[in-house]
CSV table of N, CA and C and ligand atoms in Angstrom, one decimal:
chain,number,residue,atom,x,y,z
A,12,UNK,N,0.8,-1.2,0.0
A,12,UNK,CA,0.0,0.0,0.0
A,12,UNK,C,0.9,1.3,0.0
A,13,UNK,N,0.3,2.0,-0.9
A,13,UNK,CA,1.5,3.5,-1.1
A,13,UNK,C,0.7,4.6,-0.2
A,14,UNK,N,1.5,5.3,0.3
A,14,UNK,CA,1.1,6.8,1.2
A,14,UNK,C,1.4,7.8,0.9
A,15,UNK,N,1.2,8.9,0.6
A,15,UNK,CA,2.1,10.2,0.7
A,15,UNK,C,1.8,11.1,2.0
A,16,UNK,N,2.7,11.3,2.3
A,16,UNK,CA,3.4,12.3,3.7
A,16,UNK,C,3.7,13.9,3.1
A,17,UNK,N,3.2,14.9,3.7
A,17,UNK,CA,4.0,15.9,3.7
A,17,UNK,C,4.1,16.9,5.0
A,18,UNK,N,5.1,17.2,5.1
A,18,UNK,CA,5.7,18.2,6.4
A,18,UNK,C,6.5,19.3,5.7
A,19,UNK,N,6.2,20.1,6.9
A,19,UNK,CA,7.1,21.6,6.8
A,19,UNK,C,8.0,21.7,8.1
A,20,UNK,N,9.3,22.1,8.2
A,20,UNK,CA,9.6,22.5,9.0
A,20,UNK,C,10.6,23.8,8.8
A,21,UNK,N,11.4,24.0,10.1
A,21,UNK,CA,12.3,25.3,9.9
A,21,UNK,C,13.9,24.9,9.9
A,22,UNK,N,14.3,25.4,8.8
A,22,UNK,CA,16.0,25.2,9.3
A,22,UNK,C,16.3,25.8,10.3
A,23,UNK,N,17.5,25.0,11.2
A,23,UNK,CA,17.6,25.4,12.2
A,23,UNK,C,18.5,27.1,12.4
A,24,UNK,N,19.7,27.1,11.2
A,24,UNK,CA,20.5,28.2,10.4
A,24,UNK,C,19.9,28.6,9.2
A,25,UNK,N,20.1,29.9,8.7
A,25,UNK,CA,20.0,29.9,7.3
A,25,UNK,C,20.3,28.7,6.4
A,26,UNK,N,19.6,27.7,5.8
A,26,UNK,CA,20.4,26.6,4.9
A,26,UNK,C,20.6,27.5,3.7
A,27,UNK,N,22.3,27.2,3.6
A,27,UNK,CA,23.0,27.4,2.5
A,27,UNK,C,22.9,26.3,1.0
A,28,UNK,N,23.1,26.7,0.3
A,28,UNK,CA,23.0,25.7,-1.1
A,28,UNK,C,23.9,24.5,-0.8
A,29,UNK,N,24.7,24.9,0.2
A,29,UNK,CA,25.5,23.5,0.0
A,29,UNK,C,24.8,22.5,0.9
A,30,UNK,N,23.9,23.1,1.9
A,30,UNK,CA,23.3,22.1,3.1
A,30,UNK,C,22.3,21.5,2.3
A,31,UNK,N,21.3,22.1,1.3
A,31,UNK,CA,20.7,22.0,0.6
A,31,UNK,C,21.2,20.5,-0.2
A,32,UNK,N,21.9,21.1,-1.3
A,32,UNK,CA,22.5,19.9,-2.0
A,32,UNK,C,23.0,18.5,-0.9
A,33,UNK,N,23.6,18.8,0.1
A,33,UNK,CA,24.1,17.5,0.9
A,33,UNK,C,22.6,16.8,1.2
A,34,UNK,N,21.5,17.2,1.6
A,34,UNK,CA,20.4,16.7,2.0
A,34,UNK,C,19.4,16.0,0.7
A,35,UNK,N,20.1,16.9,-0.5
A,35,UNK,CA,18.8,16.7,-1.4
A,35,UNK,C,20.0,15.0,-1.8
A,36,UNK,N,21.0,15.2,-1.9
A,36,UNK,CA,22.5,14.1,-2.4
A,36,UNK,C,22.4,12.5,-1.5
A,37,UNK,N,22.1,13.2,0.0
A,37,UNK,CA,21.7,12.0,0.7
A,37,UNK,C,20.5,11.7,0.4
A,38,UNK,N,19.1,12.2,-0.1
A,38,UNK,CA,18.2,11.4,-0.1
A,38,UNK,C,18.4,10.7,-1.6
A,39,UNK,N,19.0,11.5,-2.6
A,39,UNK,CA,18.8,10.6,-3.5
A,39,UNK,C,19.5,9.3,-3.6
A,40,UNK,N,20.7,9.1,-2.9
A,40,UNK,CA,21.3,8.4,-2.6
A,40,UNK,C,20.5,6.9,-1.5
A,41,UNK,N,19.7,7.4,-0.9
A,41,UNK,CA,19.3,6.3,0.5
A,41,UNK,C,17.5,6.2,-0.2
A,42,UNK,N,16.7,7.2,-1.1
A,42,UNK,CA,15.9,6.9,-1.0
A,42,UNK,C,15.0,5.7,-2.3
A,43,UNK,N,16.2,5.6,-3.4
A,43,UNK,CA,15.7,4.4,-4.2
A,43,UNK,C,15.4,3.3,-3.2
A,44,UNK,N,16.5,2.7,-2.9
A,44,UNK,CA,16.4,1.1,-2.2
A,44,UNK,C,15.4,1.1,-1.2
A,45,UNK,N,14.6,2.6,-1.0
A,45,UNK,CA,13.7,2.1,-0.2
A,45,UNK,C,12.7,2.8,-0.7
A,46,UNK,N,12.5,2.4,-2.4
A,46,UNK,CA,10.9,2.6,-2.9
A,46,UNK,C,10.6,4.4,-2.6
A,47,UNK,N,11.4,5.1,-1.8
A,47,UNK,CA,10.6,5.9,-1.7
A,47,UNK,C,10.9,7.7,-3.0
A,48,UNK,N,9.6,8.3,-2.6
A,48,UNK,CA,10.0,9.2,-4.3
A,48,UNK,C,9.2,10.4,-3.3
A,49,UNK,N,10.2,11.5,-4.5
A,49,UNK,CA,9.2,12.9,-3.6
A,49,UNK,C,10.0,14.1,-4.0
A,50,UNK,N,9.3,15.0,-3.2
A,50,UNK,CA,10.1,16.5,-3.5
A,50,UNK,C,10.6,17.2,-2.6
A,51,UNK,N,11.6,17.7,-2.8
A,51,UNK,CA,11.5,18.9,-1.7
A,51,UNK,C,12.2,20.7,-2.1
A,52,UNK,N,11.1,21.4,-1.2
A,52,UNK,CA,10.8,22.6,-1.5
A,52,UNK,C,11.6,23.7,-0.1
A,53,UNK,N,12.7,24.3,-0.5
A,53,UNK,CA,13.4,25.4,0.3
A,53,UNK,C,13.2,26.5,0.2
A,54,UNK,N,12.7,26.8,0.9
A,54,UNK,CA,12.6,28.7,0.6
A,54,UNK,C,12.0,29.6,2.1
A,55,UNK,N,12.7,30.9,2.5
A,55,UNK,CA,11.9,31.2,3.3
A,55,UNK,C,12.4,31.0,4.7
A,56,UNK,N,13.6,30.2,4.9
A,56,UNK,CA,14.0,29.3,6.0
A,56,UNK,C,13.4,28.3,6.3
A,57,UNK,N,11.9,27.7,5.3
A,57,UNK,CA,11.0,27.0,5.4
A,57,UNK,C,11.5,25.6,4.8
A,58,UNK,N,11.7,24.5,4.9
A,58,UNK,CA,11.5,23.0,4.9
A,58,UNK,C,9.7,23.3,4.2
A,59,UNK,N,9.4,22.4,2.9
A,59,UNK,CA,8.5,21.5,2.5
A,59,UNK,C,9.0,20.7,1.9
A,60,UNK,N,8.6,19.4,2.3
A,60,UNK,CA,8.7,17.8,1.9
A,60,UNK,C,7.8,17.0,1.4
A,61,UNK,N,7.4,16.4,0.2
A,61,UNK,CA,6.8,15.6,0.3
A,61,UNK,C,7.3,14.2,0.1
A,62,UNK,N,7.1,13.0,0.5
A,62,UNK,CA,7.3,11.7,0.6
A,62,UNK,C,6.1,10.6,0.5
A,63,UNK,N,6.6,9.9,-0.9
A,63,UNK,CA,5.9,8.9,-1.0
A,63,UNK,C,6.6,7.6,-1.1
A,64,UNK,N,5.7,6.3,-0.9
A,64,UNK,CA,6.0,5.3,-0.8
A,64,UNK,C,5.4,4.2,0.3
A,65,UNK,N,5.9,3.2,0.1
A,65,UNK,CA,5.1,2.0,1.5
A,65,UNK,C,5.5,2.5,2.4
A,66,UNK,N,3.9,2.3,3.2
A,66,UNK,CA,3.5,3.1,4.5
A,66,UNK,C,5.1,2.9,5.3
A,67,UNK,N,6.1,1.9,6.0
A,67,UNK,CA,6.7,1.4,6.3
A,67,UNK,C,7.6,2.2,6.3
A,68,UNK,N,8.0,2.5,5.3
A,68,UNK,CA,9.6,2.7,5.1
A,68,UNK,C,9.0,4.7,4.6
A,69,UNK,N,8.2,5.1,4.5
A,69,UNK,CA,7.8,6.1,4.4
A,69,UNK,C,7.4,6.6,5.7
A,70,UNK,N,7.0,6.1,6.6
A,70,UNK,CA,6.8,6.3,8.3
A,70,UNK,C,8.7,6.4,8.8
A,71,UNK,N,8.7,5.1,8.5
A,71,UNK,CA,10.6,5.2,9.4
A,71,UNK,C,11.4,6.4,9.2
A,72,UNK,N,11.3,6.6,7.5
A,72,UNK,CA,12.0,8.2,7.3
A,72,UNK,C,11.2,9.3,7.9
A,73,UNK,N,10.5,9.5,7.8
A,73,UNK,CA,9.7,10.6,8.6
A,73,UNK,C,10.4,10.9,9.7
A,74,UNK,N,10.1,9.6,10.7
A,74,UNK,CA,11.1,10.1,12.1
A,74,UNK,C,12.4,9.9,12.0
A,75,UNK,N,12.6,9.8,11.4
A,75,UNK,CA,14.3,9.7,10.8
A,75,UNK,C,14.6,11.6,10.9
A,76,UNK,N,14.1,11.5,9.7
A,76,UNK,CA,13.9,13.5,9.1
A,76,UNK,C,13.7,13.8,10.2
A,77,UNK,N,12.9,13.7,11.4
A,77,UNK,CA,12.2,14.8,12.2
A,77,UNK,C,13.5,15.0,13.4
A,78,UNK,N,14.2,14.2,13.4
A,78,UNK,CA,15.0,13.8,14.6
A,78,UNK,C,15.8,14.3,14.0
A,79,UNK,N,16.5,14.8,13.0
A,79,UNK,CA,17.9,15.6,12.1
A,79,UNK,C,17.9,17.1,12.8
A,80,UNK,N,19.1,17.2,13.4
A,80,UNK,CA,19.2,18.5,14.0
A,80,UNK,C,19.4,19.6,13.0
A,81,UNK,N,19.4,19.8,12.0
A,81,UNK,CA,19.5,20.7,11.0
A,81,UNK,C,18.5,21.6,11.0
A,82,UNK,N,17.2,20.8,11.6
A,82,UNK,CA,16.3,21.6,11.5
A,82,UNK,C,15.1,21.7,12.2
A,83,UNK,N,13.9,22.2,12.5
A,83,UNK,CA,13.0,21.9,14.2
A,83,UNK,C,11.3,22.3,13.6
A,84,UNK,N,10.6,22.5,14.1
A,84,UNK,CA,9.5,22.4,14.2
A,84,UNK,C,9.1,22.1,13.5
A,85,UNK,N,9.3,20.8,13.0
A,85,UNK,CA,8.2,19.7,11.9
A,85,UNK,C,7.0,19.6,12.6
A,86,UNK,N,6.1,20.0,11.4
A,86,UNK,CA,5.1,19.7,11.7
A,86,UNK,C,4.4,19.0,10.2
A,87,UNK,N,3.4,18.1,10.8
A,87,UNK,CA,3.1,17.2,9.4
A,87,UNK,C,1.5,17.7,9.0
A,88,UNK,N,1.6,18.1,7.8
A,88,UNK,CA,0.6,18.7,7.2
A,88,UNK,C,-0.3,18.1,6.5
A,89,UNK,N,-0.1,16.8,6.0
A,89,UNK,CA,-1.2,15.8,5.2
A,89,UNK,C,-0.2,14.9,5.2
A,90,UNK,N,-1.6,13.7,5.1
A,90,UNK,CA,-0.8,12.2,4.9
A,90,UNK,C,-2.0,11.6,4.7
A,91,UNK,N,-1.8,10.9,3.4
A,91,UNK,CA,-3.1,9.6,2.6
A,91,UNK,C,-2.8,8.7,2.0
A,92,UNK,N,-3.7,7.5,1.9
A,92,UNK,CA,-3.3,6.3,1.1
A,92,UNK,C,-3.5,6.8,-0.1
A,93,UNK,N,-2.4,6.6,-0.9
A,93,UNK,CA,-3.1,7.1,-2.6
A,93,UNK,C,-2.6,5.7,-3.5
A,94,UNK,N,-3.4,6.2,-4.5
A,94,UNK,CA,-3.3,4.8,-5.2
A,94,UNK,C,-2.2,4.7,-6.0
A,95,UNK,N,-1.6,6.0,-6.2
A,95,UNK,CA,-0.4,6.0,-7.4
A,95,UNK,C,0.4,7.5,-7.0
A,96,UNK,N,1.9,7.1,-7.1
A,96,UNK,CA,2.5,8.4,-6.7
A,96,UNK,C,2.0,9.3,-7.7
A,97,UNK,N,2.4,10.5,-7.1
A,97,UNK,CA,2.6,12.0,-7.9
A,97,UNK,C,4.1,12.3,-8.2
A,98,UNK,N,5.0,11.5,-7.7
A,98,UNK,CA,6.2,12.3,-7.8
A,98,UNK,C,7.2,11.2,-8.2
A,99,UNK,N,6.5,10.1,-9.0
A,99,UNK,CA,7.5,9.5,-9.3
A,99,UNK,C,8.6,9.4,-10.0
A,100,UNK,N,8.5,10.4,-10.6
A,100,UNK,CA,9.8,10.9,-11.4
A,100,UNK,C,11.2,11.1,-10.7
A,101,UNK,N,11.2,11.3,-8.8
A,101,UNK,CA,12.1,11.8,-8.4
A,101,UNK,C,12.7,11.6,-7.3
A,102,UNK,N,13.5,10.7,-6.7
A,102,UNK,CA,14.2,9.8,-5.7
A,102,UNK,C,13.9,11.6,-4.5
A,103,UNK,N,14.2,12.6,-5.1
A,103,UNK,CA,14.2,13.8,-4.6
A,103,UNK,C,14.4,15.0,-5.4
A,104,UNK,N,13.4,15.6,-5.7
A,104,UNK,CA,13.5,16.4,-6.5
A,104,UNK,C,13.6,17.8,-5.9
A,105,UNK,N,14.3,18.9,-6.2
A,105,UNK,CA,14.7,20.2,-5.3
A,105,UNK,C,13.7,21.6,-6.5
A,106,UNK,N,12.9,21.3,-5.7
A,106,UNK,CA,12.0,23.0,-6.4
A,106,UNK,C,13.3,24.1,-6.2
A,107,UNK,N,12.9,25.0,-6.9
A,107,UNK,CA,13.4,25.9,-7.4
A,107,UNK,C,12.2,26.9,-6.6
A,108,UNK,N,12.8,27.5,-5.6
A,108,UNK,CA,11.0,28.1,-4.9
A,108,UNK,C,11.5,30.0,-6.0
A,109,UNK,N,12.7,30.2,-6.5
A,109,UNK,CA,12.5,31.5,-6.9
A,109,UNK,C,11.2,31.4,-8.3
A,110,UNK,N,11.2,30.2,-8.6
A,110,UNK,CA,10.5,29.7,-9.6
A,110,UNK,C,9.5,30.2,-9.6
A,111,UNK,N,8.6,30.7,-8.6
A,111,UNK,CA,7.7,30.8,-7.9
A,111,UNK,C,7.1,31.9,-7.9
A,112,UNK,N,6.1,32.4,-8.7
A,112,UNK,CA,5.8,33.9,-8.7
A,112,UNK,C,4.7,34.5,-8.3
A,113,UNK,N,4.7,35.5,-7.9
A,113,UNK,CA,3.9,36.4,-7.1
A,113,UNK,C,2.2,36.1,-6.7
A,114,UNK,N,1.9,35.5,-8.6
A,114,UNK,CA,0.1,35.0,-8.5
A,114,UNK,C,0.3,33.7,-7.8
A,115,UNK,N,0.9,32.7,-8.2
A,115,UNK,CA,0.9,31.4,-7.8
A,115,UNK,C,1.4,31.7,-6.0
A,116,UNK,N,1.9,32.8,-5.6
A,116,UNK,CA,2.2,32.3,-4.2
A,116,UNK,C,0.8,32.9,-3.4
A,117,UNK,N,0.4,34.0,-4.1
A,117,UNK,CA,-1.3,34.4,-3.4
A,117,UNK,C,-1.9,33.3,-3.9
A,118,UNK,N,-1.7,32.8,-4.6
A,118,UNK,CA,-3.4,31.4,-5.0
A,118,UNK,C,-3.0,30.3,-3.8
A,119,UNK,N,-2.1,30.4,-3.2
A,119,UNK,CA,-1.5,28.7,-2.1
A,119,UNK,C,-1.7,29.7,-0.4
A,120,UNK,N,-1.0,30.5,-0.5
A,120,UNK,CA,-0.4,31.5,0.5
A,120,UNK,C,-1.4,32.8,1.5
A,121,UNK,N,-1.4,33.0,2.1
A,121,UNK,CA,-2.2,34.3,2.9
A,121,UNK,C,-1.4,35.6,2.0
A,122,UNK,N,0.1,35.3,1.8
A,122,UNK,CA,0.5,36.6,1.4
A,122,UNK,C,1.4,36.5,0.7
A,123,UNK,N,2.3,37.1,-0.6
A,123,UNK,CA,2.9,36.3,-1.1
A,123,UNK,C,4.1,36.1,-0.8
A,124,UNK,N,4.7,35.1,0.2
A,124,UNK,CA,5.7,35.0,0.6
A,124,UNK,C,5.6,32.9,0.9
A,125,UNK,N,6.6,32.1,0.4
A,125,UNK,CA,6.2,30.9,1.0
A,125,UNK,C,6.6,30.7,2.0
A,126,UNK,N,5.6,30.0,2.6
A,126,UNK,CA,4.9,29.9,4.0
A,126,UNK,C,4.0,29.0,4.3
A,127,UNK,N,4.6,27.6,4.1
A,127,UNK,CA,3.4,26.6,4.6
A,127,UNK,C,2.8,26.3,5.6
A,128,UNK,N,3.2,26.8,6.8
A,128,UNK,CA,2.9,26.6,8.1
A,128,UNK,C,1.3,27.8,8.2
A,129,UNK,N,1.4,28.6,7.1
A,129,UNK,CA,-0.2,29.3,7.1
A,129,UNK,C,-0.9,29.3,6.2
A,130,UNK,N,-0.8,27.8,5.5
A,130,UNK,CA,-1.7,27.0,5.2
A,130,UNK,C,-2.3,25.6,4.8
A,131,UNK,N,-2.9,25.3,4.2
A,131,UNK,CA,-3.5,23.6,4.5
A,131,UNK,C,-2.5,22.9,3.6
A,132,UNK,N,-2.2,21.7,4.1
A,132,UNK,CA,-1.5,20.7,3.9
A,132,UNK,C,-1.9,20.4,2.3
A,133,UNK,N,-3.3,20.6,2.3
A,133,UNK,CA,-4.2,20.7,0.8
A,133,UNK,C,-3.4,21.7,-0.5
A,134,UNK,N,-3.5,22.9,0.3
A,134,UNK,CA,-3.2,23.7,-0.6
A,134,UNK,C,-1.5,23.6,-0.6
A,135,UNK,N,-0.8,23.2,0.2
A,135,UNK,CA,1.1,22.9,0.0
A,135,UNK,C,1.1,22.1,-1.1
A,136,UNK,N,0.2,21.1,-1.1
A,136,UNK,CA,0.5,19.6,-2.0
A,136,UNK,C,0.2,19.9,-3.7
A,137,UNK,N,-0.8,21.3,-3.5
A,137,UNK,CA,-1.6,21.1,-5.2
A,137,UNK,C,-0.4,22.2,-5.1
A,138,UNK,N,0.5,23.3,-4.5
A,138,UNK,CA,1.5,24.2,-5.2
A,138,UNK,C,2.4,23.3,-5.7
A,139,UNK,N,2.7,22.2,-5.1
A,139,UNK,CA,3.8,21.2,-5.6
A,139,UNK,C,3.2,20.5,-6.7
A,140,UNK,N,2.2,20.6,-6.8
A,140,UNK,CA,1.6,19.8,-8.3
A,140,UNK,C,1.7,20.9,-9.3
A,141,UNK,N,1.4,22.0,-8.7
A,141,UNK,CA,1.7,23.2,-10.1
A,141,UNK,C,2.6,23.2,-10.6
A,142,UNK,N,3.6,23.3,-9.5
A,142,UNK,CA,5.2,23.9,-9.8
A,142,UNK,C,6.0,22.3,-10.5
A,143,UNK,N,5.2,20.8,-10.0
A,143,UNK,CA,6.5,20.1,-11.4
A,143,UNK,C,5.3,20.6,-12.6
A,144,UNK,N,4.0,20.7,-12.7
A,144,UNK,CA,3.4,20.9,-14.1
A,144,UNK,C,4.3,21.8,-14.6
A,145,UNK,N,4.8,23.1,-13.9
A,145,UNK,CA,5.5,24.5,-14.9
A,145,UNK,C,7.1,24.1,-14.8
A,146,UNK,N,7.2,22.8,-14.4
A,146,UNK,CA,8.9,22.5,-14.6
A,146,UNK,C,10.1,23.2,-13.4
A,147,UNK,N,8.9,23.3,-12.4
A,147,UNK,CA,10.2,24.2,-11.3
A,147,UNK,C,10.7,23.4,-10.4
A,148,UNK,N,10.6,22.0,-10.9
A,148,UNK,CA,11.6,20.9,-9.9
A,148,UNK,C,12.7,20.7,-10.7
A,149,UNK,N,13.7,20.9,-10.0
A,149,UNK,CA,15.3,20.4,-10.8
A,149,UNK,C,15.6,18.7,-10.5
A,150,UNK,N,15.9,18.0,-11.3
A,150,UNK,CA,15.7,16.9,-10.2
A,150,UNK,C,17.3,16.9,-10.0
A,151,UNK,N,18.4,17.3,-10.1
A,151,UNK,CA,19.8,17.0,-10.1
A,151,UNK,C,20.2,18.1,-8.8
A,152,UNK,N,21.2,17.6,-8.2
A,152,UNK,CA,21.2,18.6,-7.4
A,152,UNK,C,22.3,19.4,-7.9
A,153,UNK,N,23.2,19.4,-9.0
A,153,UNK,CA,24.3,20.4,-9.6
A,153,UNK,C,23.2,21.5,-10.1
A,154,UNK,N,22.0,21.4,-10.5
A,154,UNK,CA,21.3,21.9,-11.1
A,154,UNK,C,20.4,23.3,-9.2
A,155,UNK,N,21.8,23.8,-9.1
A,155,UNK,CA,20.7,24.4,-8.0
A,155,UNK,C,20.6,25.9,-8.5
A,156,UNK,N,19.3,25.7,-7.8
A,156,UNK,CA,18.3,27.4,-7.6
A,156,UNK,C,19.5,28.0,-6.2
A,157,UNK,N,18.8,29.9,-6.5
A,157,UNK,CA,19.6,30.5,-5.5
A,157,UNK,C,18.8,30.8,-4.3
A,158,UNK,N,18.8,31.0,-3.8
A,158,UNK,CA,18.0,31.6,-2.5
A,158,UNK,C,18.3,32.8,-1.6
B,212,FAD,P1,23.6,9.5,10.0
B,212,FAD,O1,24.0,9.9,8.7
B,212,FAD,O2,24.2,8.3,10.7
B,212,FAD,O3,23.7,10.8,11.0
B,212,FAD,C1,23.5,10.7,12.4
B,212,FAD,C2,22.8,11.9,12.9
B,212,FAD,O4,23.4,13.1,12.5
B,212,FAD,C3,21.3,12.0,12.5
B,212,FAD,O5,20.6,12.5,13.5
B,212,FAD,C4,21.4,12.9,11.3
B,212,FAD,O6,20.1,13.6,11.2
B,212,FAD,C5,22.5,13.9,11.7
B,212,FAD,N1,23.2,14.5,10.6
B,212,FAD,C6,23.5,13.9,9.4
B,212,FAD,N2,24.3,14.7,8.6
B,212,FAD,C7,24.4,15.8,9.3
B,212,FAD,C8,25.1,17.1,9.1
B,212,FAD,N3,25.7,17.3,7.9
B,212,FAD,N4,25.0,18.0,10.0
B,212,FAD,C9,24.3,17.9,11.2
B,212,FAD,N5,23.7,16.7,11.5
B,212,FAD,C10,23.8,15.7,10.6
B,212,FAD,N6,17.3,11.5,4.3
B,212,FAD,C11,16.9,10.6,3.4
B,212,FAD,O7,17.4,9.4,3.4
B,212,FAD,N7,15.9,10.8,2.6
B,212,FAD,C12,15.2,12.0,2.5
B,212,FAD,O8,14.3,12.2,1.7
B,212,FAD,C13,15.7,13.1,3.4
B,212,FAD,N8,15.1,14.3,3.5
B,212,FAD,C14,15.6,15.2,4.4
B,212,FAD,C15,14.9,16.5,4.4
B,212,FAD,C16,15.3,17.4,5.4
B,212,FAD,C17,14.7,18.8,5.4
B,212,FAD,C18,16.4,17.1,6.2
B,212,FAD,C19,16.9,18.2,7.2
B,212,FAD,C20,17.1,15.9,6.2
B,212,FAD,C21,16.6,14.9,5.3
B,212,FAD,N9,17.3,13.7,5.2
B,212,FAD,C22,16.8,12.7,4.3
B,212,FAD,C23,18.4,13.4,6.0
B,212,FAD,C24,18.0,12.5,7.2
B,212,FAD,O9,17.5,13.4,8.2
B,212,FAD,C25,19.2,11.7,7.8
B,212,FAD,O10,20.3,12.6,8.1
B,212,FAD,C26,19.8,10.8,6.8
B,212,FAD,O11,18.7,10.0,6.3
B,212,FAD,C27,20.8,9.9,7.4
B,212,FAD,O12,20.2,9.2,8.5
B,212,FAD,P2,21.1,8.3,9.5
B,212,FAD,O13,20.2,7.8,10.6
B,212,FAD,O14,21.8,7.2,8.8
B,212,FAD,O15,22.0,9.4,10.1
């Protein structure tokens, strides 16, 4: 049975491109052999994640991530059985949050700045459906956005 997971949290420092790249390098690295696929979204000092895959091994990383001192106030914003990933394209794929512009962050956002923690776990998951539709996921991590 497949799940998708998503959480926000805060870096604990400014993440630099290179913390960035080490995190996006380890997951691609650890998250094939364990089925799991997903994206993740920096911007803002903000952590968004999403993770899919069997419940199992998509649960164990979660508290895995949450327990990484790099960064703190995870909080988990949605989680469903679904019948087929969305993000299968990407062991970890690194949005590009400059990608991101002004209408699209008022249509997800209270204001336009990203900020998932002020709003639904709903509305974080369909920005990440926009944003691979308009191509603002990189999936390589040489390929980095600036912040
Ligand atoms: P080890 O590599 O043995 O590390 C031991 C401890 O040190 C752990 O608590 C670890 O969190 C911490 N740690 C590791 N590297 C550093 C560092 N450079 N600086 C400070 N502390 C460090 N891992 C994945 O496999 N897949 C993912 O999709 C994934 N996404 C992540 C998203 C975010 C926002 C963050 C912050 C981390 C993510 N990680 C991911 C990394 C994950 O938290 C673990 O560090 C990694 O999986 C290695 O786990 P480990 O138990 O083998 O720890």
């Amino acid at each position: 049975m497949l799940v998708r997971l998503l959480y926000a949290s805060r870096a604990r420092q400014p993440a630099d491109e290179d913390l960035v790249d080490t995190i996006v390098a380890t997951s691609i690295e650890r998250n094939p052999p364990q089925g799991i696929t997903g994206v993740l979204c920096y911007g803002n000092g903000v952590f968004l994640q999403a993770l899919e895959g069997a419940r199992a091994e998509v649960s164990a990383l979660y508290h895995r991530i949450a327990q990484d001192p790099r960064h703190e106030d995870v909080v988990l914003l949605h989680y469903e059985e679904i019948a087929e990933r969305e993000f299968a394209g990407w062991a970890m794929g690194l949005v590009d949050t400059c990608r991101i512009n002004t209408a699209t962050l008022l249509k997800y956002f209270p204001r336009a700045e990203f900020d998932p923690y002020r709003t639904s776990g709903r509305a974080s998951l369909a920005l990440l459906g926009e944003l691979i539709a308009g191509n603002a996921v990189v999936a390589r991590s040489a390929e980095r956005p600036r912040y």
